[in-house]
Each structure stands twice: as structure tokens, then as C-alpha cells.
CSV table of C-alpha atoms and ligand atoms in Angstrom, one decimal:
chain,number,residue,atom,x,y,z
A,1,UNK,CA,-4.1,52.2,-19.0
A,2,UNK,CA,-3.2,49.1,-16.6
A,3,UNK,CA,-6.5,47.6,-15.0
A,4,UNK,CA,-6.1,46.8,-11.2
A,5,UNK,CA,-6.0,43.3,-10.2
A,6,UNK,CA,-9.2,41.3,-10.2
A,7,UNK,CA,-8.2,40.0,-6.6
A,8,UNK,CA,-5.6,41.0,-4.2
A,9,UNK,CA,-2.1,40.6,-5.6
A,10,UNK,CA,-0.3,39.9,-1.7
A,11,UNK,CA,3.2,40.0,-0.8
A,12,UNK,CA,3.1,36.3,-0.3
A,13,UNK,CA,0.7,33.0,-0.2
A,14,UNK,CA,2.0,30.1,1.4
A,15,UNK,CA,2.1,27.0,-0.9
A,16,UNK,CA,0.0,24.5,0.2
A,17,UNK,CA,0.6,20.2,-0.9
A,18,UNK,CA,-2.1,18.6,-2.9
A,19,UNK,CA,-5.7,18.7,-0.3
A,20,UNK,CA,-5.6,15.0,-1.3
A,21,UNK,CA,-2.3,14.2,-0.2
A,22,UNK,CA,-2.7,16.1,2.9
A,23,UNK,CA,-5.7,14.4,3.9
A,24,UNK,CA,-4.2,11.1,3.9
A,25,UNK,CA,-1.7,12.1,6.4
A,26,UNK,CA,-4.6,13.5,8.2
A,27,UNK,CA,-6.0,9.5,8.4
A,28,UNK,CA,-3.1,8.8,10.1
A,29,UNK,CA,-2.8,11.4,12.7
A,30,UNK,CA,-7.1,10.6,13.5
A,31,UNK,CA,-6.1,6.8,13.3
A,32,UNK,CA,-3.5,7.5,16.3
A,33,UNK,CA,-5.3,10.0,18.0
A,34,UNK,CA,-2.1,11.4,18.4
A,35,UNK,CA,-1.9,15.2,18.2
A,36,UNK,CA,0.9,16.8,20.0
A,37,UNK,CA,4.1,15.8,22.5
A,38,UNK,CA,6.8,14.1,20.6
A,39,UNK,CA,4.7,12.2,18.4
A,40,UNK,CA,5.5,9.8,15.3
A,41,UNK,CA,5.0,12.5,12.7
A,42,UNK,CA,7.1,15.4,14.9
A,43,UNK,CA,9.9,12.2,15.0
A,44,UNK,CA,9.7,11.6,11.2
A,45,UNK,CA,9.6,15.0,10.7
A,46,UNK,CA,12.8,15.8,12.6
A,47,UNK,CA,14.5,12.5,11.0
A,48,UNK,CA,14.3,14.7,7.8
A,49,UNK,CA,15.7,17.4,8.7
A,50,UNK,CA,18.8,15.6,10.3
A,51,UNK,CA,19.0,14.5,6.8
A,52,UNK,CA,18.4,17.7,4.9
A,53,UNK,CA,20.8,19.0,7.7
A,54,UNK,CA,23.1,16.4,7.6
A,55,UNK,CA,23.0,16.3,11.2
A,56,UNK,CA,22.0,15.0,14.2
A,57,UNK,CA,22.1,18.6,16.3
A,58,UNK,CA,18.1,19.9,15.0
A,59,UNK,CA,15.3,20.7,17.4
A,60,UNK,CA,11.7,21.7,16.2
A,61,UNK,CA,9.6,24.1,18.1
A,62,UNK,CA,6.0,25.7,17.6
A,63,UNK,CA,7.2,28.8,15.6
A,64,UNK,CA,10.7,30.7,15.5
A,65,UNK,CA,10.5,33.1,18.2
A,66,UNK,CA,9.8,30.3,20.8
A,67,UNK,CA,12.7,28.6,19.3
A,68,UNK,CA,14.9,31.7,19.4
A,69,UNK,CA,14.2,33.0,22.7
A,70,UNK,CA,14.7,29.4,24.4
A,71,UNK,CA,17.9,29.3,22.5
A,72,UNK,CA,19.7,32.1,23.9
A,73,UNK,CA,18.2,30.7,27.3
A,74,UNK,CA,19.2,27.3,26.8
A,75,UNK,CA,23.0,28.4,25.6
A,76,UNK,CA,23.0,31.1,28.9
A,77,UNK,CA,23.6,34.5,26.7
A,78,UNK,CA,23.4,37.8,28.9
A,79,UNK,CA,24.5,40.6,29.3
A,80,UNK,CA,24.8,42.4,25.8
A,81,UNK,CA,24.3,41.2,22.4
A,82,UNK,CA,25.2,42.6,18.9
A,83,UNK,CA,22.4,42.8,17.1
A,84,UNK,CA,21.2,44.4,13.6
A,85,UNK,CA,18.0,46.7,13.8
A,86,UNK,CA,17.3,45.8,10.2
A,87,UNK,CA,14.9,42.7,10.6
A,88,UNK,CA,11.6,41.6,11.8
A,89,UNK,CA,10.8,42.5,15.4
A,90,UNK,CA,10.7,38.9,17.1
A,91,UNK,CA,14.7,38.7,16.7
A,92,UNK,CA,15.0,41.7,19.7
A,93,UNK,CA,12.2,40.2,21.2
A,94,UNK,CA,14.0,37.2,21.7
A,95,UNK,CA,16.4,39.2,23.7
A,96,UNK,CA,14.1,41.4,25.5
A,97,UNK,CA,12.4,37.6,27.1
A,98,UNK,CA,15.8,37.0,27.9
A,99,UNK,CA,16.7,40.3,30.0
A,100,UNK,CA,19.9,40.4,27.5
A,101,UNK,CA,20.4,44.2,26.5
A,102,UNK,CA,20.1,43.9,22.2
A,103,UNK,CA,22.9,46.9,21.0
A,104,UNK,CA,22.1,47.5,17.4
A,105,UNK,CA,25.2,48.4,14.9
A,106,UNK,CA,24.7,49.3,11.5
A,107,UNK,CA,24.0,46.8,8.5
A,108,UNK,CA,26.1,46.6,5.2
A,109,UNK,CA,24.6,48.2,2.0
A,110,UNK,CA,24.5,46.0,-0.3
A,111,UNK,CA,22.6,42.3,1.5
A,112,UNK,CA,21.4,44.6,4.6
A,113,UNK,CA,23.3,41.8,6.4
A,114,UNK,CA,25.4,42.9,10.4
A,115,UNK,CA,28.3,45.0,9.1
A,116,UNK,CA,31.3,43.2,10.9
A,117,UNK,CA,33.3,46.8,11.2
A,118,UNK,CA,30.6,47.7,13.2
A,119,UNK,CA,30.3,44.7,15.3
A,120,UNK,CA,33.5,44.6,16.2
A,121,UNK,CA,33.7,48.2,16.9
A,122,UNK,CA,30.5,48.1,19.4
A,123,UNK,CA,32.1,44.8,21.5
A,124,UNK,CA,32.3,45.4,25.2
A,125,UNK,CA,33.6,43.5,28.3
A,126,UNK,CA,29.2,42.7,28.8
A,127,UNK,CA,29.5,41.3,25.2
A,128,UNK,CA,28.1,37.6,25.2
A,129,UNK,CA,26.9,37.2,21.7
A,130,UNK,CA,26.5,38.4,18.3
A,131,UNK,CA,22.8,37.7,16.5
A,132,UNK,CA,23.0,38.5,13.2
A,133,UNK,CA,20.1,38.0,10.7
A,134,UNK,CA,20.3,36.6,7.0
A,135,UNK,CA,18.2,38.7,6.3
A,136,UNK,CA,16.0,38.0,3.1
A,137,UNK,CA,17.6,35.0,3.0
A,138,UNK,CA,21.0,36.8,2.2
A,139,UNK,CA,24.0,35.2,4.0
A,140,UNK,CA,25.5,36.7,6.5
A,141,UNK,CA,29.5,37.8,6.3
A,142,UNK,CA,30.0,34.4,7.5
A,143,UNK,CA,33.6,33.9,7.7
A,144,UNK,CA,34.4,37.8,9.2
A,145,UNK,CA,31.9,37.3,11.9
A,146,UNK,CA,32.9,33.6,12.8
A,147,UNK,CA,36.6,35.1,13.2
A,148,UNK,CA,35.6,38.0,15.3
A,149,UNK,CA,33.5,35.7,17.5
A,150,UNK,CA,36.3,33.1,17.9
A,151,UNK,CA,39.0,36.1,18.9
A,152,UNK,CA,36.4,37.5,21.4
A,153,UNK,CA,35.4,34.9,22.8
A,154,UNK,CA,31.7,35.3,21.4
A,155,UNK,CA,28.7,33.2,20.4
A,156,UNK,CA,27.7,33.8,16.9
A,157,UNK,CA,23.9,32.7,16.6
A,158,UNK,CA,22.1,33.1,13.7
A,159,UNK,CA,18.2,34.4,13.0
A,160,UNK,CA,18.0,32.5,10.0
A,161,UNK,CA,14.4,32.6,9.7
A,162,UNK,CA,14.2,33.4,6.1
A,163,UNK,CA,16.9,31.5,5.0
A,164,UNK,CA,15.7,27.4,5.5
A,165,UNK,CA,17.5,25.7,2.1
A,166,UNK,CA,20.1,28.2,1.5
A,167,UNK,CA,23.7,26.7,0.8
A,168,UNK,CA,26.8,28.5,1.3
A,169,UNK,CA,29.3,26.2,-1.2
A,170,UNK,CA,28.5,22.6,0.0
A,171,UNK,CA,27.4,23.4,3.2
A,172,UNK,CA,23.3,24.2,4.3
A,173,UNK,CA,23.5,27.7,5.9
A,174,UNK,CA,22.9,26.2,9.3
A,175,UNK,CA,26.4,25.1,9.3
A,176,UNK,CA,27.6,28.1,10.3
A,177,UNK,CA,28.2,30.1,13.8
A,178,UNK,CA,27.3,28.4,16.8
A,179,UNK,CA,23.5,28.1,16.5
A,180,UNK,CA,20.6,29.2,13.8
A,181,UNK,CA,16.7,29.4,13.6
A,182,UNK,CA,14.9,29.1,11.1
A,183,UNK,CA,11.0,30.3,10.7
A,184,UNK,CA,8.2,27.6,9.1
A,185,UNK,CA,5.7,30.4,9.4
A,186,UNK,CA,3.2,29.9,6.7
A,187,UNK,CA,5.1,33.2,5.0
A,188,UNK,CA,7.8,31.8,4.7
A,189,UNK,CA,9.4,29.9,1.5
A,190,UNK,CA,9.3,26.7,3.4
A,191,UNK,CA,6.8,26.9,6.0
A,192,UNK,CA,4.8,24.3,8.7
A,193,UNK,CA,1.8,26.5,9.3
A,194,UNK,CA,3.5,28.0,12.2
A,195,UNK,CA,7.0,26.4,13.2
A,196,UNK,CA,10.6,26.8,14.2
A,197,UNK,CA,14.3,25.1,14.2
A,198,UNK,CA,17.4,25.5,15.9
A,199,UNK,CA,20.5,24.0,14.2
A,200,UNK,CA,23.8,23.9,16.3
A,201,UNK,CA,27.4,22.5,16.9
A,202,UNK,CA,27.5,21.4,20.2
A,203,UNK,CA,25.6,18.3,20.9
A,204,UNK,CA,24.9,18.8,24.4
A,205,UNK,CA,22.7,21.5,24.0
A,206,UNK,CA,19.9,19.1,22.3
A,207,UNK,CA,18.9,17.6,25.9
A,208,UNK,CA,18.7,20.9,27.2
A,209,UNK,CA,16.4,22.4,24.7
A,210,UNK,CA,14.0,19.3,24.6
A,211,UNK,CA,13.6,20.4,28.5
A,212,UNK,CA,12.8,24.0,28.1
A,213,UNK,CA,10.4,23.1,24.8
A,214,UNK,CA,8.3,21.0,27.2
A,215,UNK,CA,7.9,22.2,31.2
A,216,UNK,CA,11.4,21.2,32.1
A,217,UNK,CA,10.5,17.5,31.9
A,218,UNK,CA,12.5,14.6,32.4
A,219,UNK,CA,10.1,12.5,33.3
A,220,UNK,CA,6.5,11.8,34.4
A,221,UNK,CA,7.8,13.1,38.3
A,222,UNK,CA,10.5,15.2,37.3
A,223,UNK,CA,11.0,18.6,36.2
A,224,UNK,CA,14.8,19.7,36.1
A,225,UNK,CA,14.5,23.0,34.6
A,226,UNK,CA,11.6,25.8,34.5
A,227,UNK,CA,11.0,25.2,30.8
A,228,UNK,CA,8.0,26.6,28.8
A,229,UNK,CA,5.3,25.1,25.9
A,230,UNK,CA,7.2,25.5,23.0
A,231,UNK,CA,6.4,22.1,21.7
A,232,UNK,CA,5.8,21.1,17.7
A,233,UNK,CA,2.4,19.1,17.1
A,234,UNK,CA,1.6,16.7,14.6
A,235,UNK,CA,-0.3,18.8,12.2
A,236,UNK,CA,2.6,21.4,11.9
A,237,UNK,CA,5.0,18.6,11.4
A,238,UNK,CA,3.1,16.9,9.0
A,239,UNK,CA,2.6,20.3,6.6
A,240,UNK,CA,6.6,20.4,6.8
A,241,UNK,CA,7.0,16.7,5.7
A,242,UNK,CA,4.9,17.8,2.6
A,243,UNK,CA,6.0,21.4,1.7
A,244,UNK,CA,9.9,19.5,2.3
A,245,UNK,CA,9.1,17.6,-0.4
A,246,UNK,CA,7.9,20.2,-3.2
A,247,UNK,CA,11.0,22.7,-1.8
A,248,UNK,CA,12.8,22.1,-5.4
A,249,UNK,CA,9.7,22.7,-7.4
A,250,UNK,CA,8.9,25.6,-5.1
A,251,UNK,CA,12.3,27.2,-5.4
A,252,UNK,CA,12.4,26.9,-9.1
A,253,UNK,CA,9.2,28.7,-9.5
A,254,UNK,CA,10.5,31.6,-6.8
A,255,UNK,CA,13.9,32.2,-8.8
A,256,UNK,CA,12.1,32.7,-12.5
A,257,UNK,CA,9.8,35.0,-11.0
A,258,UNK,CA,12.9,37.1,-8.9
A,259,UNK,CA,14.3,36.6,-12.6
A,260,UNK,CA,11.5,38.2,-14.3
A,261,UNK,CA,11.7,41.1,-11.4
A,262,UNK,CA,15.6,42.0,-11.8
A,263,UNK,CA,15.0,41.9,-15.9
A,264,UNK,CA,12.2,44.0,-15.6
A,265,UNK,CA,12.8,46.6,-12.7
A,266,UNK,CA,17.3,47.2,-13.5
A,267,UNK,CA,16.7,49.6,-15.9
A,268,UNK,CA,14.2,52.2,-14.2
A,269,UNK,CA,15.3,54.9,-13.0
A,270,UNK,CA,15.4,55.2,-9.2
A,271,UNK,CA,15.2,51.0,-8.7
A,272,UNK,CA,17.7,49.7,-6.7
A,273,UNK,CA,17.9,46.1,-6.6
A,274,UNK,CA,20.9,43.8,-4.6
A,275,UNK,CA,23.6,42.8,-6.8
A,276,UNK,CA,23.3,39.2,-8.1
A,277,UNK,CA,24.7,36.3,-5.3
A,278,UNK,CA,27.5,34.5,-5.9
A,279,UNK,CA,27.8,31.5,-7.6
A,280,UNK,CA,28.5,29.9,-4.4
A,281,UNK,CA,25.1,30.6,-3.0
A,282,UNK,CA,22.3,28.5,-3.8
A,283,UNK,CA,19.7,31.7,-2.8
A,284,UNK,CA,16.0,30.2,-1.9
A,285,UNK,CA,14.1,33.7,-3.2
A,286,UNK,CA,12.7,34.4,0.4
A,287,UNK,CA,11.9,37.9,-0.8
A,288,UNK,CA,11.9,40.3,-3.7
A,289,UNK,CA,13.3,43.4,-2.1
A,290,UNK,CA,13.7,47.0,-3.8
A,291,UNK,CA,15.1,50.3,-3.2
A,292,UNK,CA,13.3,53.6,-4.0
A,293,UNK,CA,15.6,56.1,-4.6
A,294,UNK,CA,12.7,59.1,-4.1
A,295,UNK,CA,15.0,62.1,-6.4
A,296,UNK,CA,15.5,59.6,-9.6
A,297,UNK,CA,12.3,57.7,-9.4
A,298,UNK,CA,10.2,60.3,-8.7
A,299,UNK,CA,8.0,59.1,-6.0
A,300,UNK,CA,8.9,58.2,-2.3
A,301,UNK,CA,9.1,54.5,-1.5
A,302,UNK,CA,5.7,55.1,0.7
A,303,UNK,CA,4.0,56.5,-2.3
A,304,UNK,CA,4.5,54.0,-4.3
A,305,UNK,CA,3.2,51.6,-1.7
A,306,UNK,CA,0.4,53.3,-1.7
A,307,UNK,CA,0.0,53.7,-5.1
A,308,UNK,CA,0.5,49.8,-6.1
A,309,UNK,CA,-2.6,49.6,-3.4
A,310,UNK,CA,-4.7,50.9,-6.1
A,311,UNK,CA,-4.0,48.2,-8.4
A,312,UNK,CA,-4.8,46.1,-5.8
A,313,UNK,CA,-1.4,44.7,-5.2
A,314,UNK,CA,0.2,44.9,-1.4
A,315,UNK,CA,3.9,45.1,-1.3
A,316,UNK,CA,5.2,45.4,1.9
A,317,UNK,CA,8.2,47.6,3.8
A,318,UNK,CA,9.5,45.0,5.6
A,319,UNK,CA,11.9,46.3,7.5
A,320,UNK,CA,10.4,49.2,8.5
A,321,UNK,CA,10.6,51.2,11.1
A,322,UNK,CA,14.0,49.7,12.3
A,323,UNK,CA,13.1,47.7,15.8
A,324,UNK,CA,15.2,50.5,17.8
A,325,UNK,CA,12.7,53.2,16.5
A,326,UNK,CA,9.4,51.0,17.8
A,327,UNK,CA,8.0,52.1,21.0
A,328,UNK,CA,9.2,49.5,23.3
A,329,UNK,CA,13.2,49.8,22.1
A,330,UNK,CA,12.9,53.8,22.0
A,331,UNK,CA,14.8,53.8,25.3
A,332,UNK,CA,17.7,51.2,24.3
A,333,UNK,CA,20.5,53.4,23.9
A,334,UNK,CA,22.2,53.2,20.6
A,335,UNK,CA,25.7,54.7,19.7
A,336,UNK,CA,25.9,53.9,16.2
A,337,UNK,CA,24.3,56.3,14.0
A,338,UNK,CA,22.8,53.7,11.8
A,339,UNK,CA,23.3,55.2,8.4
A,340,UNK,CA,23.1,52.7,6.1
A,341,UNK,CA,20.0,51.2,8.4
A,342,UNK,CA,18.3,54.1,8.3
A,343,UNK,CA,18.3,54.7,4.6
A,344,UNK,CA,17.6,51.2,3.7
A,345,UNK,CA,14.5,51.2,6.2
A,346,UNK,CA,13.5,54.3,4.6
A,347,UNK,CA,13.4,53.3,0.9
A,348,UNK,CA,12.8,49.7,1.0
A,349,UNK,CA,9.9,48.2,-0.4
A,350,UNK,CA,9.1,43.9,-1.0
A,351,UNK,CA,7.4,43.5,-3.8
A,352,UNK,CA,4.8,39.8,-3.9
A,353,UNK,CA,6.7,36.7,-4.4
A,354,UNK,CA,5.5,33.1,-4.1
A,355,UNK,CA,5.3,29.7,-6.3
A,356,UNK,CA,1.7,30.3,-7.5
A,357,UNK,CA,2.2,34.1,-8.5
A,358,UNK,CA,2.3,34.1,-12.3
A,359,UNK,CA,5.0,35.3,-14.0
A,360,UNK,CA,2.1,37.8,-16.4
A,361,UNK,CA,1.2,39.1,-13.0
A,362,UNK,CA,4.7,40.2,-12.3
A,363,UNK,CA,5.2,41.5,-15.7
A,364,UNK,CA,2.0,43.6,-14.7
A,365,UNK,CA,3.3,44.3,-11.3
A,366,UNK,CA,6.3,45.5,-13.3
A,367,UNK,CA,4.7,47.4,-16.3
A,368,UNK,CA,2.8,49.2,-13.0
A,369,UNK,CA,6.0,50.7,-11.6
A,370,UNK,CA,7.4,51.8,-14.1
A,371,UNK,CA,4.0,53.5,-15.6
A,372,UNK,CA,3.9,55.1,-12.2
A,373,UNK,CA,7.7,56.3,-12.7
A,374,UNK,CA,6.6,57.8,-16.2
A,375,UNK,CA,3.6,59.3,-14.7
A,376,UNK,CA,5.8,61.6,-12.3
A,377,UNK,CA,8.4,62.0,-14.7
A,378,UNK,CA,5.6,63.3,-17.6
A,379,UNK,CA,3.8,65.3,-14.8
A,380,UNK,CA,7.5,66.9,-13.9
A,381,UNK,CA,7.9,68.2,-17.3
A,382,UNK,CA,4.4,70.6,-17.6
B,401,T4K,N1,13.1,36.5,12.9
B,401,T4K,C1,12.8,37.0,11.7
B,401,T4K,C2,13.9,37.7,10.9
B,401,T4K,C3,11.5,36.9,11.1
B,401,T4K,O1,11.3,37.5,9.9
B,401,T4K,C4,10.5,36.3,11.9
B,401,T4K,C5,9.2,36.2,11.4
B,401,T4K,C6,10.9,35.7,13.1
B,401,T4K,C7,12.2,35.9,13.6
B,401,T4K,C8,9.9,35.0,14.0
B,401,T4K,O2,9.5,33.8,13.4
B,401,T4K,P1,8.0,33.2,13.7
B,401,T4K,O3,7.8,33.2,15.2
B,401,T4K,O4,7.0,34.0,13.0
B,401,T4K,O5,8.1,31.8,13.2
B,401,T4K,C9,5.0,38.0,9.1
B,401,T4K,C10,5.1,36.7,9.8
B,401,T4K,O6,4.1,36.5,10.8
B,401,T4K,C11,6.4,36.4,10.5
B,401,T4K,O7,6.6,35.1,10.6
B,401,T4K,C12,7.6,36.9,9.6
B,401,T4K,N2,8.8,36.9,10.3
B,401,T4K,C13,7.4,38.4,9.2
B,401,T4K,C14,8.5,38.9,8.4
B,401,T4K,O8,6.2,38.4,8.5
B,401,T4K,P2,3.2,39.9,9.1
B,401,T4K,O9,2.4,40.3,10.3
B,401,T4K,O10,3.8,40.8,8.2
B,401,T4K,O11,2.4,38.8,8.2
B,401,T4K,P3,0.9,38.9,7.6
B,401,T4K,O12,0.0,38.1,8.5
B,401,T4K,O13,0.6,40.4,7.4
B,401,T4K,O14,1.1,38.1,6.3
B,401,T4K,C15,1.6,38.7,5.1
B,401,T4K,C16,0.8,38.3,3.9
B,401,T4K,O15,0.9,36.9,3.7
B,401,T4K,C17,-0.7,38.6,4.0
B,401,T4K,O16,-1.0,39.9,3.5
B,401,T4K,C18,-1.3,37.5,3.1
B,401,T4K,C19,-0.3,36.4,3.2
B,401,T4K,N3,-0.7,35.3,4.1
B,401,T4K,C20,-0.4,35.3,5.4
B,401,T4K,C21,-0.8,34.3,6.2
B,401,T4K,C22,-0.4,34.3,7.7
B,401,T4K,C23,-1.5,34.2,3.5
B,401,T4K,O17,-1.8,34.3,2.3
B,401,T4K,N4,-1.8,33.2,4.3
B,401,T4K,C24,-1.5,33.2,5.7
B,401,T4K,O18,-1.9,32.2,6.3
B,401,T4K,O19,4.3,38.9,9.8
């Protein structure tokens, strides 16, 4: 018999940096008296990532749907964009702000990443864009997507929310396509509280964004643009120059645990898990994501959410319901029958993963699923 968790097992804690090392950078900030608007932190802050980046094209924002949405404003997207209906709602949103119309396509089985047939199938003379999603971190078909966009004619821009510190061969993820946000929400493996980023290639695009982030201002009489608050402060920036610097550590602790997961879960029946990535990936463990197959496990993903609710632990089915079955998408029109999207939506379940989890919890986590599996299978016998 498997005791329930003391306290509440969640799908994710964000990791905090020492409270005494914190504090000192809170000296600073009440020395200054310095909170928000461009300040020294946000500056150092955004030095870093030019560095982590390795380059000059970054822009930080409040949080990633901000940065998103005043992306595909600043870069003048419209019309219609390819989009996948596998991923957190904020990414259609970001559309929706804009008055672009989102068409959703289906997603590829095995990373749940924009299936490029698909895109390239649902292209129309409205086409502007493609926004595809890395989604738990997984990259992308980069190199298919960047040559449909380039013989279309298309922006490829990237929601790469859950992807900050993935590297595709040498290059960080944000290298790729013609744009990419990334998410510092305290969920998130790397998070600022609440935060966002936009990577992109073309350097003219920075001046614009630092207008729409802030009014539209160029100066203390001038507003060029009608821009909106979108703007970093100096509490935010100063959690990202701290997590930045445990983001190894943090990692490290993240793929033992997905480790752990994959060793423990391959073998029961009814547990699908995504093939291993490629040696050319350096994967940052965003998410611990599984597959209930209902007939060979024995009990429907939403049971077994359910279920691990008993024991006190709260996985969560992110993503589901797909964006184009929420209320306010219902009357998008959609051609694509979403197969695969539909299934995966249907039987995926993200099991807790964060630095300070402990690997004898996930064992426990573990030993619960598959007692659960056993239970059906022994009640399925009588
Ligand atoms: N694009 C994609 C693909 C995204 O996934 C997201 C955000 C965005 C765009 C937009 O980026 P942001 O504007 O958020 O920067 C969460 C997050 O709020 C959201 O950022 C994230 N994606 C989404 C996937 O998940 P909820 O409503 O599911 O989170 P919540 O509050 O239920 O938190 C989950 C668990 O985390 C809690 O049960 C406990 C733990 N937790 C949470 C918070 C906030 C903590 O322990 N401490 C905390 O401070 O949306």
C-alpha cells in the first residue's frame, strides 16, 4: 500500500536563488530607488542574454504573451497565420490581439511539434506567417519549416516559451526562423517571476519593439508609435540574473529526474513516452510528458489524473483541450481534421518535474502508476 504525499506533490515549483543572495540585490535596487523603465539591473540583465544569445538582437518584456503579441505587431503579420492547436492558449491569443486569423494544422506524433506537410498544405495567398511552438521544449522541424517559409515567402516565428537554453548543434534555439519568445514565468525551467524575450535576425526590428514596450516613446515629447506597457522592471530582471546563473545546476537536476521517469514508466503497459532527442539537442527538461494509451493501460488518461490526486500529487494535461475547441476559437474554422492533435490532447498527461523534486518522490510517483495499472489489470481478471 503506497501512502499519499505528506504535502502536495505539484507539476512544478519554480526554483528560487539563495534568500540571502537575493536580498543583496534587493540593497541595490532600494539604494537606487530604481524600480522599473530601463533601469541598470533590466540593462545588465539584457547584457546577459546578448551573451547567452550571442547576440545583440534580444528585447525583454513583462511576460511572454506581451512579448509575443507586440512581436507579430511590431514585424506587421496579418492576414492568416499557421499555427498548431497543440500548445498553451496565450500563443492564439497573441494572434487574436493582433486581428490576424490563427489556422491550426495538425502536429507530428512523436515531439507534438507543427507538422510541415500540413503547413505547407494549409498555405494560402492571406498566408503571412507560420507560428510554430517547441513545444515542451522539443524543437521544432527546423530546417523543413525555414525552407517552406523561405520558398513562400513566409515569416517563421517561433513560441519558444518553453524552450529558453535549448541548443540545436552549436546554435541556442533562438537562432532559428525569423523571431522567437521565450516565457520567464515562474513555471518555467528558467523563469523571472513573470517575464518574456524576443530573439530575432533583423536588427532593425529592436528600435521598434523598445517603442511598442513603452507608449510609443521616443522621447520625453514624443510618441511615434501607439505602443502599450509591456515594459521589464528591476525585480523581474534581477530574479533572471540569479536563476541565469544556477541554469546548469538546475538542468542537471531536471534531466536525472526525466531519467528516472523514462527508466521507470518504458516498460508499463499503456505508457507512451517521446523517443529519446538526438544527440544534437542539448534538451533543458521543460516538462515530463506522457501518453495514456486507455485499452493497454487500463485507465483513461483523466482517470489517472484523478487518481494520482489522491496521493496528493497534481499532474497536469497540458495541452488540453486543443485552443480551437475553447470557447472563444469554436468559430475559427478549421479544415484539417487534427488527428494526431486530437489524440495527443486526449491522452496526454505531465507528470511534476522541477530541481527540488526528489528523485524517491518520483520513484514513488512512479511505483503509483504503475500500482494503479496493476490494480485495473487485477480487477480485469475477477
Ligand atoms: N506560449 C506558450 C507555449 C506557453 O506555455 C505560455 C505560458 C505562453 C506562451 C505565455 O507566456 P507568459 O505570458 O505566461 O510568460 C502556466 C503559466 O501561467 C504559463 O506561463 C504557462 N505558459 C502555462 C503552460 O502554465 P497555469 O495556469 O497552468 O499555471 P498554475 O498557476 O496553475 O501553476 C502550475 C503549478 O505551478 C501550480 O500548481 C503550482 C506551481 N506554482 C505556480 C506558480 C505561479 C508554484 O509553485 N509557484 C508559482 O508561483 O499556467
Amino acid at each position: 500500500m503506497i501512502r499519499a504525499f505528506e504535502k502536495p506533490i505539484y507539476v512544478t515549483r519554480p526554483f528560487l536563488p539563495p534568500l540571502a543572495e537575493f536580498s543583496q540585490g534587493l540593497e541595490e535596487i532600494w539604494e537606487t530607488r530604481w524600480l522599473t523603465n530601463d533601469g541598470p539591473i533590466l540593462r545588465r540583465f539584457t547584457q546577459a542574454l546578448c551573451n547567452f544569445f550571442e547576440t545583440d538582437n534580444v528585447c525583454l518584456f513583462n511576460n511572454g504573451t506581451l512579448a509575443l503579441q507586440i512581436a507579430l505587431q511590431g514585424m506587421g503579420i496579418s492576414g492568416e497565420v499557421i499555427t498548431t492547436p497543440f500548445t498553451f492558449v496565450a500563443t492564439t491569443h497573441a494572434l487574436f490581439w493582433n486581428k490576424i486569423r490563427p489556422v491550426f494544422v495538425d502536429i507530428e506524433p512523436e515531439y507534438y511539434t507543427l507538422d510541415p506537410e500540413k503547413v505547407e498544405a494549409a498555405i494560402t495567398p492571406w498566408t503571412t506567417a507560420i507560428l510554430a511552438v517547441h513545444v515542451y521544449g522539443y524543437p521544432c522541424k527546423l530546417n523543413v519549416l525555414a525552407d517552406i517559409a523561405r520558398r513562400h515567402n513566409l515569416r517563421l516565428i517561433y513560441d519558444a516559451a518553453h524552450a529558453f537554453g535549448v541548443r540545436v548543434g552549436t546554435k541556442p534555439i533562438g537562432h532559428f526562423g525569423d523571431l522567437s519568445m521565450f516565457s520567464f514565468h515562474a513555471t518555467k525551467s528558467y523563469h523571472s517571476m513573470e517575464g518574456g524575450l524576443l530573439i530575432f535576425k533583423e536588427a532593425g526590428l529592436k528600435g521598434t519593439l523598445d517603442y511598442l514596450k513603452n507608449f510609443g516613446f521616443k522621447n520625453e515629447e514624443e510618441v511615434v508609435m501607439p505602443g502599450t506597457n509591456a515594459k521589464m522592471n528591476e525585480i523581474q530582471a534581477l530574479m533572471g540574473i540569479q536563476v541565469l546563473q544556477y541554469l546548469d545546476e538546475i538542468v542537471q537536476k531536471r534531466a536525472r529526474i526525466t531519467e528516472l521517469y523514462r527508466q521507470m514508466l518504458r516498460d508499463i503497459p499503456g505508457i507512451h513516452l517521446t523517443p529519446p532527442s538526438s544527440p544534437d539537442i542539448l534538451y533543458t527538461h521543460a516538462y515530463m510528458p506522457i501518453e495514456i494509451n486507455e485499452t493497454e493501460f487500463r485507465m483513461s488518461r483523466d482517470e489517472l489524473h484523478e487518481e494520482l490526486k489522491k496521493y496528493n500529487v497534481f499532474s497536469r494535461k497540458y495541452f488540453y483541450p486543443l485552443i480551437c475547441d475553447y470557447a472563444c476559437y469554436r468559430n475559427v474554422s478549421v479544415k484539417d481534421p487534427l488527428t494526431i492533435a486530437r489524440r495527443v490532447a486526449d491522452r496526454i498527461l505531465t507528470l511534476p518535474i522541477y530541481d527540488a523534486l526528489e528523485l524517491s518522490d518520483v520513484e514513488t510517483i512512479c511505483e503509483i502508476i504503475l500500482s494503479l495499472h496493476r490494480g485495473r489489470r487485477h480487477e480485469s481478471q475477477f
